[in-house]
């Protein structure tokens, strides 16, 4: 079977790595890929925003042709006046969200009515572009968890859990990033919680989709808040998470291409996904300055010497070949993953690996998993 993976991050390198082990694979392309995917697949330099070029390539190469939910209470308000009326009967803290694309910035956590009014004024006055409405939502306290399933439109299988670390600084401080690291499985998951997530969140969602005569096929990522072993849905993403994907795939003990094939052919019900009974951790090595300004095109001298092994995995994210050198071109540059019997030994092994890399422009969080390791 021929496969093309679209994207150029660590998640995509992890997918290419695990699909490459499949007996069913005949050829694999990465569009556009990075220096790491270039070592194990054929990188195709296409502009991802040009769907016609993507379609033409995939068609020419004949790739994969076959291929009452608990959440925060909320209200959508269409004017400042509506919003102020709703605020007068609300409990605090609460969350005010601009209903525009604001790269995560249009979200306010308001401790009192004055803060909420400021947020609403700023949003309707155009701080994030034209806004016709705001979402005012109960503030959910608890711990976040990423929960994954794979669905073929008829049945589904769970696809493990993970805990990611979004903040740039140790102790979960500082600015939000795309993800500084993750561990899997989440320490929050247990049978009782999993049953609640499936019965109250996942299954009602899939049922609602099928009642609309639609099918959900692929990975579904539920971003959850867990409080007192009760799950609340924060958001759905119709993809694997990054860096959760890099963290979870090394735990899969089945052929990933067979799983995807079973998904595309509506055969998941009878397909048993096997898992390694191990812990996994991923730490992202980033360019100094990220998530703000950072220098690009700096050589990572001995990166080619690092190869994935049975327990250690190296997934490129922001790298590029430049002549016979590999240079860093992104904020998150390399994902180091280790699987072992404990989060602590995985963290130690990853830090050991990172220290062998000859790249002075990088930094990483050395406390990934601190809530489970250092408590
Ligand atoms: N790890 C968060 C995300 O992929 O959106």
Short mmCIF file of C-alpha atoms and ligand atoms in Angstrom, two decimals:
data_model
loop_
_atom_site.label_atom_id
_atom_site.label_comp_id
_atom_site.label_asym_id
_atom_site.label_seq_id
_atom_site.Cartn_x
_atom_site.Cartn_y
_atom_site.Cartn_z
CA UNK A 1 0.00 0.00 0.00
CA UNK A 2 1.21 3.56 -0.75
CA UNK A 3 0.83 6.20 1.92
CA UNK A 4 1.36 9.97 2.01
CA UNK A 5 1.61 11.81 5.33
CA UNK A 6 0.79 15.49 5.06
CA UNK A 7 2.62 17.86 7.44
CA UNK A 8 6.13 18.54 8.69
CA UNK A 9 6.11 18.24 12.49
CA UNK A 10 7.06 15.67 15.11
CA UNK A 11 3.59 14.08 14.94
CA UNK A 12 4.04 13.43 11.22
CA UNK A 13 7.58 12.02 11.70
CA UNK A 14 6.18 9.68 14.37
CA UNK A 15 3.43 8.50 11.99
CA UNK A 16 5.93 7.91 9.16
CA UNK A 17 8.27 6.02 11.53
CA UNK A 18 5.56 3.67 12.78
CA UNK A 19 3.94 3.14 9.37
CA UNK A 20 7.37 2.32 7.91
CA UNK A 21 7.45 -0.81 10.08
CA UNK A 22 4.31 -2.17 8.40
CA UNK A 23 4.54 -5.27 6.23
CA UNK A 24 1.70 -3.87 4.13
CA UNK A 25 3.60 -0.72 3.13
CA UNK A 26 5.09 -0.44 -0.34
CA UNK A 27 5.98 3.26 -0.48
CA UNK A 28 5.66 6.25 1.83
CA UNK A 29 5.81 9.96 1.03
CA UNK A 30 5.96 12.98 3.36
CA UNK A 31 4.45 16.22 2.09
CA UNK A 32 6.50 18.35 2.69
CA UNK A 33 8.19 16.47 5.61
CA UNK A 34 11.36 17.49 7.46
CA UNK A 35 14.99 16.33 7.68
CA UNK A 36 13.94 13.31 9.80
CA UNK A 37 11.12 12.11 7.53
CA UNK A 38 13.54 12.52 4.61
CA UNK A 39 15.65 9.68 6.03
CA UNK A 40 12.80 7.15 5.99
CA UNK A 41 10.35 8.40 3.34
CA UNK A 42 10.42 10.45 0.19
CA UNK A 43 9.86 14.15 0.98
CA UNK A 44 7.70 15.89 -1.61
CA UNK A 45 7.94 19.67 -1.55
CA UNK A 46 4.35 20.82 -2.14
CA UNK A 47 2.54 23.86 -0.77
CA UNK A 48 -0.04 22.52 1.73
CA UNK A 49 -2.35 25.43 1.01
CA UNK A 50 -2.61 24.42 -2.65
CA UNK A 51 -5.23 21.65 -2.48
CA UNK A 52 -5.23 21.17 -6.24
CA UNK A 53 -1.49 20.34 -6.26
CA UNK A 54 -1.97 17.98 -3.31
CA UNK A 55 -4.90 16.29 -4.99
CA UNK A 56 -3.03 15.99 -8.30
CA UNK A 57 -0.01 14.37 -6.59
CA UNK A 58 -2.08 11.90 -4.59
CA UNK A 59 -4.19 11.03 -7.62
CA UNK A 60 -1.14 10.59 -9.87
CA UNK A 61 0.65 8.38 -7.35
CA UNK A 62 -2.57 6.38 -6.60
CA UNK A 63 -2.21 6.78 -2.82
CA UNK A 64 -4.81 5.33 -0.50
CA UNK A 65 -7.84 5.78 -2.47
CA UNK A 66 -10.04 3.87 -0.12
CA UNK A 67 -9.26 5.65 2.31
CA UNK A 68 -26.14 15.01 26.57
CA UNK A 69 -22.41 15.63 26.90
CA UNK A 70 -20.95 17.08 30.10
CA UNK A 71 -19.17 20.33 29.35
CA UNK A 72 -18.99 23.79 30.86
CA UNK A 73 -22.30 25.69 31.03
CA UNK A 74 -22.17 28.46 28.45
CA UNK A 75 -24.08 31.19 26.67
CA UNK A 76 -23.41 32.87 23.35
CA UNK A 77 -24.13 36.61 23.50
CA UNK A 78 -24.50 38.78 20.43
CA UNK A 79 -24.03 42.23 21.98
CA UNK A 80 -22.42 43.99 24.94
CA UNK A 81 -25.88 44.54 26.43
CA UNK A 82 -26.83 40.83 26.23
CA UNK A 83 -23.49 39.90 27.76
CA UNK A 84 -23.84 42.32 30.68
CA UNK A 85 -27.33 40.99 31.49
CA UNK A 86 -25.98 37.43 31.54
CA UNK A 87 -23.00 38.46 33.70
CA UNK A 88 -25.25 39.98 36.34
CA UNK A 89 -26.55 36.49 37.21
CA UNK A 90 -23.29 34.55 36.74
CA UNK A 91 -20.90 32.99 39.23
CA UNK A 92 -17.19 33.75 39.04
CA UNK A 93 -14.58 32.89 37.89
CA UNK A 94 -15.81 32.47 34.34
CA UNK A 95 -14.32 32.39 30.86
CA UNK A 96 -15.02 34.89 28.08
CA UNK A 97 -14.01 33.83 24.58
CA UNK A 98 -13.93 35.91 21.41
CA UNK A 99 -15.68 34.01 18.61
CA UNK A 100 -12.92 34.77 16.10
CA UNK A 101 -9.68 33.07 15.14
CA UNK A 102 -7.23 34.64 17.60
CA UNK A 103 -4.48 31.97 17.88
CA UNK A 104 -5.55 31.22 21.45
CA UNK A 105 -5.28 34.85 22.54
CA UNK A 106 -8.96 35.83 22.66
CA UNK A 107 -9.67 33.89 25.86
CA UNK A 108 -10.08 35.67 29.21
CA UNK A 109 -10.37 34.02 32.62
CA UNK A 110 -12.29 36.60 34.66
CA UNK A 111 -12.32 36.61 38.45
CA UNK A 112 -15.06 39.24 38.82
CA UNK A 113 -17.64 41.25 36.91
CA UNK A 114 -15.28 44.16 36.21
CA UNK A 115 -12.74 41.89 34.51
CA UNK A 116 -15.51 40.24 32.50
CA UNK A 117 -16.89 43.63 31.36
CA UNK A 118 -13.41 44.72 30.25
CA UNK A 119 -13.04 41.49 28.26
CA UNK A 120 -16.44 41.93 26.60
CA UNK A 121 -15.73 45.57 25.74
CA UNK A 122 -12.33 44.67 24.24
CA UNK A 123 -13.77 41.86 22.15
CA UNK A 124 -16.76 43.80 20.78
CA UNK A 125 -14.52 46.86 20.22
CA UNK A 126 -12.48 44.75 17.79
CA UNK A 127 -9.28 43.87 19.67
CA UNK A 128 -9.16 40.51 17.82
CA UNK A 129 -10.86 41.66 14.62
CA UNK A 130 -14.58 41.96 13.96
CA UNK A 131 -16.54 39.95 16.55
CA UNK A 132 -20.29 39.38 16.22
CA UNK A 133 -20.61 37.31 19.37
CA UNK A 134 -18.83 36.17 22.53
CA UNK A 135 -18.98 32.89 24.37
CA UNK A 136 -19.34 33.19 28.14
CA UNK A 137 -18.62 29.93 29.88
CA UNK A 138 -18.36 28.45 33.35
CA UNK A 139 -14.71 28.10 34.48
CA UNK A 140 -13.86 24.42 34.91
CA UNK A 141 -11.27 23.59 37.52
CA UNK A 142 -9.36 20.33 37.49
CA UNK A 143 -6.65 18.55 35.49
CA UNK A 144 -6.59 18.40 31.71
CA UNK A 145 -6.31 15.07 29.93
CA UNK A 146 -6.13 14.17 26.25
CA UNK A 147 -8.31 11.17 25.36
CA UNK A 148 -8.20 9.53 21.93
CA UNK A 149 -10.34 7.12 19.97
CA UNK A 150 -10.22 5.84 16.41
CA UNK A 151 -13.59 5.42 14.72
CA UNK A 152 -14.53 3.70 11.45
CA UNK A 153 -18.05 5.19 11.35
CA UNK A 154 -19.62 2.00 12.71
CA UNK A 155 -17.54 1.11 15.73
CA UNK A 156 -14.59 2.63 17.53
CA UNK A 157 -11.59 1.67 19.64
CA UNK A 158 -9.93 3.71 22.37
CA UNK A 159 -6.48 4.97 21.39
CA UNK A 160 -4.92 5.71 24.77
CA UNK A 161 -4.60 8.88 26.85
CA UNK A 162 -1.89 11.45 27.46
CA UNK A 163 -1.07 14.49 29.49
CA UNK A 164 0.66 17.31 27.67
CA UNK A 165 2.55 20.32 29.04
CA UNK A 166 1.61 23.45 27.13
CA UNK A 167 3.46 26.13 29.10
CA UNK A 168 7.02 27.01 28.19
CA UNK A 169 8.44 27.16 31.72
CA UNK A 170 9.24 24.62 34.44
CA UNK A 171 6.34 24.06 36.85
CA UNK A 172 3.83 24.86 34.06
CA UNK A 173 4.58 28.58 34.01
CA UNK A 174 5.01 31.18 31.27
CA UNK A 175 3.54 31.44 27.80
CA UNK A 176 1.53 28.78 26.03
CA UNK A 177 3.34 26.77 23.36
CA UNK A 178 2.35 24.03 20.93
CA UNK A 179 3.46 21.52 23.61
CA UNK A 180 6.78 21.12 25.46
CA UNK A 181 6.30 17.42 26.17
CA UNK A 182 3.81 14.79 27.24
CA UNK A 183 3.48 11.45 28.95
CA UNK A 184 1.19 8.51 28.34
CA UNK A 185 -0.94 6.95 29.69
CA UNK A 186 -2.35 9.80 31.74
CA UNK A 187 -2.07 9.16 35.46
CA UNK A 188 -5.70 10.27 35.79
CA UNK A 189 -7.22 7.41 33.81
CA UNK A 190 -8.90 4.43 35.51
CA UNK A 191 -11.68 2.03 34.48
CA UNK A 192 -14.42 4.02 36.15
CA UNK A 193 -13.32 7.30 34.52
CA UNK A 194 -12.90 5.64 31.12
CA UNK A 195 -16.44 4.25 31.29
CA UNK A 196 -17.81 7.70 32.15
CA UNK A 197 -15.89 9.29 29.25
CA UNK A 198 -17.15 6.68 26.80
CA UNK A 199 -20.76 6.60 28.04
CA UNK A 200 -21.26 10.31 28.60
CA UNK A 201 -19.02 11.95 26.00
CA UNK A 202 -17.71 9.76 23.19
CA UNK A 203 -20.73 7.53 22.49
CA UNK A 204 -23.35 10.32 22.60
CA UNK A 205 -21.16 12.29 20.17
CA UNK A 206 -20.82 9.41 17.70
CA UNK A 207 -24.55 8.68 18.03
CA UNK A 208 -25.40 12.33 17.28
CA UNK A 209 -23.16 12.21 14.21
CA UNK A 210 -24.81 9.04 12.93
CA UNK A 211 -28.29 10.52 13.59
CA UNK A 212 -27.27 13.28 11.19
CA UNK A 213 -26.60 10.49 8.64
CA UNK A 214 -22.90 11.18 8.80
CA UNK A 215 -19.98 8.93 9.74
CA UNK A 216 -16.97 9.87 11.79
CA UNK A 217 -13.91 8.11 10.37
CA UNK A 218 -10.45 8.66 11.83
CA UNK A 219 -8.85 9.77 15.08
CA UNK A 220 -10.93 11.82 17.48
CA UNK A 221 -9.20 13.76 20.26
CA UNK A 222 -11.29 14.82 23.24
CA UNK A 223 -9.66 17.53 25.37
CA UNK A 224 -11.11 16.89 28.83
CA UNK A 225 -11.05 18.48 32.25
CA UNK A 226 -11.12 15.94 35.07
CA UNK A 227 -12.37 16.93 38.49
CA UNK A 228 -12.98 14.38 41.26
CA UNK A 229 -12.85 11.56 38.70
CA UNK A 230 -15.64 13.26 36.66
CA UNK A 231 -14.94 14.16 33.00
CA UNK A 232 -15.98 17.43 31.31
CA UNK A 233 -15.43 18.05 27.63
CA UNK A 234 -13.46 21.20 26.81
CA UNK A 235 -13.04 20.66 23.07
CA UNK A 236 -12.85 18.11 20.29
CA UNK A 237 -10.07 18.01 17.70
CA UNK A 238 -10.45 15.89 14.59
CA UNK A 239 -6.85 14.68 14.59
CA UNK A 240 -4.19 13.19 16.86
CA UNK A 241 -2.56 15.62 19.29
CA UNK A 242 0.98 16.91 19.00
CA UNK A 243 3.06 15.89 21.05
CA UNK A 244 0.55 13.23 22.22
CA UNK A 245 0.89 11.36 18.90
CA UNK A 246 4.68 11.06 19.27
CA UNK A 247 4.15 9.87 22.87
CA UNK A 248 1.38 7.33 22.22
CA UNK A 249 2.50 5.63 18.98
CA UNK A 250 5.59 3.94 20.55
CA UNK A 251 3.17 2.16 22.91
CA UNK A 252 1.18 0.58 20.07
CA UNK A 253 2.06 -3.11 19.76
CA UNK A 254 0.06 -3.67 16.56
CA UNK A 255 0.81 -2.71 12.97
CA UNK A 256 -0.29 0.93 12.63
CA UNK A 257 -1.07 0.55 8.94
CA UNK A 258 -3.31 -2.44 9.71
CA UNK A 259 -5.18 -0.28 12.25
CA UNK A 260 -5.64 2.52 9.72
CA UNK A 261 -6.67 0.02 7.09
CA UNK A 262 -9.23 -1.53 9.47
CA UNK A 263 -10.52 1.98 10.14
CA UNK A 264 -10.87 2.81 6.43
CA UNK A 265 -12.56 -0.54 5.70
CA UNK A 266 -15.03 -0.41 8.66
CA UNK A 267 -13.36 -3.43 10.27
CA UNK A 268 -12.35 -1.91 13.60
CA UNK A 269 -14.95 -3.87 15.55
CA UNK A 270 -13.09 -7.13 15.00
CA UNK A 271 -9.60 -5.62 15.07
CA UNK A 272 -7.80 -5.88 18.41
CA UNK A 273 -5.33 -3.04 18.97
CA UNK A 274 -2.51 -4.34 21.16
CA UNK A 275 -0.66 -2.07 23.59
CA UNK A 276 2.70 -2.39 25.31
CA UNK A 277 2.40 -2.36 29.09
CA UNK A 278 4.88 0.54 29.38
CA UNK A 279 5.02 4.22 30.18
CA UNK A 280 5.98 6.71 27.50
CA UNK A 281 7.38 10.21 27.71
CA UNK A 282 8.19 12.83 25.11
CA UNK A 283 10.28 15.96 25.63
CA UNK A 284 10.42 18.65 22.95
CA UNK A 285 13.77 20.30 22.32
CA UNK A 286 13.05 23.87 21.21
CA UNK A 287 14.91 26.83 19.76
CA UNK A 288 15.92 29.35 22.45
CA UNK A 289 13.39 32.18 22.42
CA UNK A 290 10.40 29.99 21.48
CA UNK A 291 7.40 30.59 21.69
CA UNK A 292 8.48 34.12 20.81
CA UNK A 293 11.29 35.12 18.45
CA UNK A 294 14.08 32.62 17.78
CA UNK A 295 16.94 32.27 15.30
CA UNK A 296 16.52 29.93 12.35
CA UNK A 297 18.91 27.95 10.15
CA UNK A 298 21.31 27.07 12.96
CA UNK A 299 23.11 23.79 12.35
CA UNK A 300 22.47 20.84 14.68
CA UNK A 301 25.86 19.23 14.35
CA UNK A 302 25.58 15.58 15.35
CA UNK A 303 21.83 14.99 14.86
CA UNK A 304 22.41 12.40 12.11
CA UNK A 305 24.07 10.13 14.72
CA UNK A 306 20.76 9.82 16.63
CA UNK A 307 18.58 6.93 15.47
CA UNK A 308 15.37 5.51 16.90
CA UNK A 309 15.84 2.20 18.73
CA UNK A 310 13.40 -0.20 20.45
CA UNK A 311 12.84 2.13 23.41
CA UNK A 312 14.26 5.49 22.30
CA UNK A 313 12.63 7.45 19.51
CA UNK A 314 13.69 10.65 17.85
CA UNK A 315 11.09 12.56 15.85
CA UNK A 316 12.08 15.70 13.98
CA UNK A 317 9.69 18.64 14.06
CA UNK A 318 11.34 21.89 12.92
CA UNK A 319 14.38 20.63 10.98
CA UNK A 320 15.48 20.96 7.38
CA UNK A 321 18.30 19.63 5.23
CA UNK A 322 20.60 22.39 4.04
CA UNK A 323 23.32 20.97 1.82
CA UNK A 324 24.72 18.09 3.86
CA UNK A 325 23.80 19.74 7.17
CA UNK A 326 20.64 19.60 9.24
CA UNK A 327 19.46 23.00 10.46
CA UNK A 328 16.74 24.05 12.90
CA UNK A 329 13.96 26.03 11.25
CA UNK A 330 11.13 25.79 13.80
CA UNK A 331 10.30 26.62 17.40
CA UNK A 332 9.84 22.99 18.42
CA UNK A 333 12.73 21.23 16.73
CA UNK A 334 13.15 17.62 17.92
CA UNK A 335 10.98 15.29 20.02
CA UNK A 336 12.84 12.79 22.17
CA UNK A 337 10.64 9.88 23.30
CA UNK A 338 11.44 6.97 25.59
CA UNK A 339 9.32 4.04 26.76
CA UNK A 340 10.15 2.20 29.97
CA UNK A 341 8.60 0.91 33.17
CA UNK A 342 8.48 4.33 34.84
CA UNK A 343 8.05 7.96 33.92
CA UNK A 344 11.13 8.82 35.96
CA UNK A 345 13.46 6.46 34.13
CA UNK A 346 12.07 7.64 30.77
CA UNK A 347 12.71 11.24 31.75
CA UNK A 348 16.27 10.45 32.87
CA UNK A 349 17.03 8.58 29.66
CA UNK A 350 15.66 11.39 27.47
CA UNK A 351 17.67 14.06 29.29
CA UNK A 352 20.72 11.83 28.92
CA UNK A 353 20.09 11.67 25.15
CA UNK A 354 19.48 15.42 24.82
CA UNK A 355 22.77 16.15 26.58
CA UNK A 356 24.61 14.15 23.90
CA UNK A 357 23.25 16.42 21.18
CA UNK A 358 25.64 19.12 20.05
CA UNK A 359 23.29 22.08 19.71
CA UNK A 360 23.72 25.11 21.91
CA UNK A 361 20.69 26.96 20.63
CA UNK A 362 18.22 24.49 22.17
CA UNK A 363 16.30 24.36 25.44
CA UNK A 364 13.80 21.93 26.96
CA UNK A 365 11.71 21.43 30.08
CA UNK A 366 13.39 18.99 32.45
CA UNK A 367 10.23 18.57 34.58
CA UNK A 368 7.85 16.87 32.13
CA UNK A 369 5.62 14.58 34.19
CA UNK A 370 6.34 16.48 37.41
CA UNK A 371 2.82 15.91 38.73
CA UNK A 372 3.32 12.13 38.64
CA UNK A 373 7.06 11.96 39.29
CA UNK A 374 7.83 14.67 41.80
CA UNK A 375 4.73 14.57 43.99
N1 LIG B 1 -1.41 18.87 22.36
C1 LIG B 1 -2.43 19.74 21.98
C2 LIG B 1 -2.86 19.65 20.59
O1 LIG B 1 -2.39 18.87 19.79
O2 LIG B 1 -3.75 20.42 20.23
#
